[in-house]
Amino acid sequence: MSRIYDDQKLKNLPLITKLWSSVWTPDTWTRDGTGVLLEGIIQSRHRVCISDKSQEKTRYLLLKVKPIRAHRRKFDASGIEIEPNFSETTKVSTGYLNSSYKVAAKGTTDCLSNQELFSLITKPDLDAVTKEFSGPDSVLLWLPEAFTENLEIECETSFRFKTQGNSPFVASLTRMEGHWSSVSNYSGGEAVGGSWTDKVLAAKASSVESSDKAGDDVIGDDEWDD
């Protein structure tokens, strides 16, 4: 049965207003670096409104996330995002019908340690405003409230995040279902995080539809009586 989205839990979170002494310009922190691809578990959520000196108000959902693994985002020469190098080695088939393998060098991995992740996306001036929400062994990500529409964001759920540059601001996110998997579908137009289950069900639906159409041309038993 399909789940019906209900954002009531999100609306029930209290809105906490934080004052910013200058004009709020997130691109101050997002313009540097290629960004981070982070898989992690949401530990807590907080609705925050940043009110700057010009009285402009910007709302975010602050997510305290426990990192599972993180990589630098990677782009080709034309600026299209490509899959990071998840490992320094790869398996290469050496036998008939993939019966044996050897391990070959793949190059320097883009994997980040937690310490490297924290140093890349942590911004002291932002943390000074939201330090009450942070915690050990976790990162605090800033998700624009507009991103929360039609998406269930609950504690203890797993998400894959992409950050805007080397910052804690989220560029996109995908809920992860089932086991952890390698990220793919970077330049194919398909949303990152599409699972094999989705593909199998789509193929099955297509097959059933084709069978139904073929069945329209079959002569029924009662037609043979004429």
Coordinates of C-alpha atoms in Angstrom, one line a residue:
M1 CA 0.0 0.0 0.0
S2 CA 1.3 3.4 -0.9
R3 CA 2.2 5.8 1.9
I4 CA 0.4 9.1 2.0
Y5 CA 2.7 12.0 2.8
D6 CA 1.8 13.9 6.0
D7 CA 4.0 16.8 7.0
Q8 CA 2.1 17.3 10.3
K9 CA 5.1 16.1 12.3
L10 CA 7.3 18.6 10.6
K11 CA 4.9 21.4 11.2
N12 CA 4.8 20.5 14.9
L13 CA 8.5 21.3 15.3
P14 CA 8.8 24.7 17.0
L15 CA 10.2 27.5 14.8
I16 CA 13.3 28.9 16.4
T17 CA 14.4 32.4 15.3
K18 CA 18.1 33.2 15.1
L19 CA 19.3 36.8 14.6
W20 CA 22.1 37.4 12.0
S21 CA 24.0 40.6 12.4
S22 CA 24.6 41.3 8.7
V23 CA 22.9 40.5 5.4
W24 CA 22.3 36.7 5.1
T25 CA 24.2 35.5 2.0
P26 CA 24.6 31.7 2.0
D27 CA 26.8 31.9 -1.1
T28 CA 29.5 33.2 1.2
W29 CA 30.0 29.6 2.3
T30 CA 28.9 27.6 -0.8
R31 CA 31.1 29.1 -3.5
D32 CA 34.3 27.2 -2.6
G33 CA 35.1 23.6 -3.4
T34 CA 33.2 20.8 -5.3
G35 CA 31.1 19.8 -2.3
V36 CA 30.5 16.5 -0.5
L37 CA 28.4 13.4 -1.0
L38 CA 27.4 12.2 2.4
E39 CA 25.4 9.2 3.5
G40 CA 24.2 9.3 7.1
I41 CA 21.4 8.8 9.6
I42 CA 19.3 11.7 10.9
Q43 CA 19.6 12.0 14.6
S44 CA 17.5 15.2 15.2
R45 CA 15.7 17.9 13.4
H46 CA 15.1 21.6 14.1
R47 CA 13.2 24.3 12.3
V48 CA 15.1 27.6 12.3
C49 CA 14.4 31.0 10.9
I50 CA 17.4 33.3 10.2
S51 CA 16.4 36.9 10.5
D52 CA 19.1 39.3 9.2
K53 CA 19.7 43.0 9.7
S54 CA 17.5 43.9 6.7
Q55 CA 14.6 41.9 8.4
E56 CA 14.8 39.3 5.6
K57 CA 13.7 35.9 7.0
T58 CA 15.0 32.5 5.6
R59 CA 13.8 29.2 7.0
Y60 CA 15.7 26.0 7.2
L61 CA 15.4 22.5 8.6
L62 CA 18.6 21.8 10.5
L63 CA 19.5 18.2 10.5
K64 CA 22.0 16.6 12.9
V65 CA 23.4 13.7 10.9
K66 CA 25.6 10.8 11.9
P67 CA 27.9 10.1 8.9
I68 CA 28.1 6.6 7.5
R69 CA 30.4 7.4 4.7
A70 CA 31.4 10.5 2.7
H71 CA 33.1 11.4 -0.5
R72 CA 34.1 14.5 -2.4
R73 CA 31.7 15.3 -5.2
K74 CA 33.4 14.9 -8.6
F75 CA 32.8 16.6 -11.9
D76 CA 34.2 16.1 -15.4
A77 CA 35.8 18.8 -17.6
S78 CA 32.4 19.9 -18.9
G79 CA 31.0 20.3 -15.4
I80 CA 28.8 17.2 -15.4
E81 CA 28.9 15.3 -12.1
I82 CA 30.4 11.9 -12.2
E83 CA 30.7 9.0 -9.8
P84 CA 33.4 9.5 -7.2
N85 CA 36.2 7.0 -6.8
F86 CA 34.8 4.9 -4.0
S87 CA 37.8 2.7 -3.6
E88 CA 41.5 2.6 -4.4
T89 CA 41.2 -0.8 -5.9
T90 CA 38.7 -2.6 -8.2
K91 CA 38.1 -6.3 -9.2
V92 CA 39.0 -7.2 -12.8
S93 CA 37.7 -10.4 -14.4
T94 CA 40.5 -12.7 -15.5
G95 CA 38.7 -16.1 -16.0
Y96 CA 36.2 -17.5 -18.4
L97 CA 32.6 -16.3 -17.7
N98 CA 33.8 -14.2 -14.8
S99 CA 35.0 -17.3 -13.0
S100 CA 38.0 -15.5 -11.4
Y101 CA 39.2 -12.0 -10.6
K102 CA 42.2 -10.0 -9.7
V103 CA 42.5 -6.8 -7.7
A104 CA 43.8 -3.8 -9.7
A105 CA 44.7 -0.3 -8.7
K106 CA 41.9 2.2 -9.4
G107 CA 43.6 5.4 -8.2
T108 CA 43.3 7.6 -5.1
T109 CA 39.9 7.2 -3.4
D110 CA 37.6 10.2 -2.9
C111 CA 36.5 8.8 0.5
L112 CA 36.7 11.2 3.4
S113 CA 37.4 10.4 7.0
N114 CA 35.0 12.0 9.5
Q115 CA 37.7 14.4 10.5
E116 CA 38.2 15.5 6.9
L117 CA 34.4 15.8 6.4
F118 CA 34.0 18.0 9.5
S119 CA 36.9 20.3 8.5
L120 CA 35.5 20.7 5.0
I121 CA 31.9 21.6 5.8
T122 CA 32.0 23.0 9.3
K123 CA 31.9 26.9 9.4
P124 CA 32.7 28.4 12.8
D125 CA 30.5 31.5 12.2
L126 CA 27.5 29.3 11.4
D127 CA 28.2 27.0 14.3
A128 CA 28.3 29.9 16.7
V129 CA 24.6 30.5 15.9
T130 CA 23.4 26.9 15.9
K131 CA 25.9 25.2 18.4
E132 CA 23.0 24.2 20.7
F133 CA 21.8 21.7 18.0
S134 CA 25.2 20.1 17.3
G135 CA 26.6 17.0 18.9
P136 CA 29.8 14.9 18.9
D137 CA 30.5 12.6 15.9
S138 CA 27.8 14.3 13.9
V139 CA 27.4 17.1 11.3
L140 CA 24.8 19.8 11.1
L141 CA 23.3 20.2 7.7
W142 CA 21.2 23.2 6.5
L143 CA 18.2 22.1 4.4
P144 CA 16.1 24.9 2.8
E145 CA 12.5 24.5 4.0
A146 CA 11.3 24.4 0.4
F147 CA 13.1 21.0 0.1
T148 CA 10.9 19.4 2.7
E149 CA 7.8 19.4 0.6
N150 CA 6.5 15.9 -0.4
L151 CA 9.4 14.3 1.4
E152 CA 9.3 12.5 4.7
I153 CA 12.2 13.5 6.9
E154 CA 12.2 11.6 10.2
C155 CA 14.8 10.8 12.8
E156 CA 16.6 7.5 12.5
T157 CA 16.1 7.5 8.7
S158 CA 19.0 7.2 6.2
F159 CA 19.6 9.8 3.5
R160 CA 22.2 10.6 0.9
F161 CA 23.0 14.3 0.8
K162 CA 24.9 16.5 -1.6
T163 CA 26.2 19.8 -0.3
Q164 CA 26.6 23.1 -2.1
G165 CA 30.3 23.5 -2.3
N166 CA 32.3 22.7 0.8
S167 CA 29.5 23.9 3.1
P168 CA 26.8 22.5 5.3
F169 CA 24.1 23.7 2.9
V170 CA 22.2 20.9 1.2
A171 CA 21.9 21.0 -2.6
S172 CA 19.9 17.8 -2.9
L173 CA 18.9 14.7 -0.9
T174 CA 17.6 11.2 -1.5
R175 CA 16.1 8.9 1.1
M176 CA 17.9 5.6 1.2
E177 CA 15.9 2.4 1.4
G178 CA 17.3 -1.0 2.4
H179 CA 21.0 -1.6 2.2
W180 CA 23.7 0.9 1.6
S181 CA 24.6 1.0 -2.1
S182 CA 27.1 2.8 -4.3
V183 CA 25.9 6.0 -5.9
S184 CA 25.2 6.0 -9.6
N185 CA 23.1 7.6 -12.3
Y186 CA 25.1 10.9 -12.3
S187 CA 24.7 12.1 -15.8
G188 CA 21.8 9.9 -17.1
G189 CA 19.0 12.2 -15.9
E190 CA 17.7 9.6 -13.5
A191 CA 17.4 10.7 -9.9
V192 CA 20.3 9.6 -7.8
G193 CA 19.3 6.9 -5.3
G194 CA 16.9 5.0 -7.6
S195 CA 16.8 1.4 -6.3
W196 CA 16.9 -1.9 -8.2
T197 CA 13.5 -2.6 -6.7
D198 CA 12.1 0.4 -8.5
K199 CA 13.7 -0.8 -11.8
V200 CA 12.4 -4.3 -11.4
L201 CA 8.8 -3.2 -10.6
A202 CA 8.9 -0.8 -13.5
A203 CA 10.0 -3.6 -15.9
K204 CA 7.3 -5.9 -14.5
A205 CA 4.6 -3.3 -15.0
S206 CA 5.8 -2.8 -18.6
S207 CA 5.7 -6.6 -19.2
V208 CA 2.1 -6.9 -17.8
E209 CA 1.0 -4.0 -19.9
S210 CA 2.4 -5.6 -23.0
S211 CA 0.7 -8.9 -22.2
D212 CA -2.6 -7.2 -21.8
K213 CA -2.3 -5.6 -25.2
A214 CA -1.4 -8.9 -26.8
G215 CA -4.4 -10.5 -25.2
D216 CA -6.7 -8.1 -27.0
D217 CA -6.0 -9.9 -30.3
V218 CA -6.7 -13.5 -29.0
I219 CA -10.0 -15.0 -30.3
G220 CA -12.3 -16.1 -27.5
D221 CA -13.9 -19.5 -27.4
D222 CA -17.4 -18.2 -28.1
E223 CA -16.2 -16.7 -31.4
W224 CA -15.4 -20.1 -32.8
D225 CA -19.1 -21.1 -32.5
D226 CA -20.2 -18.8 -35.4

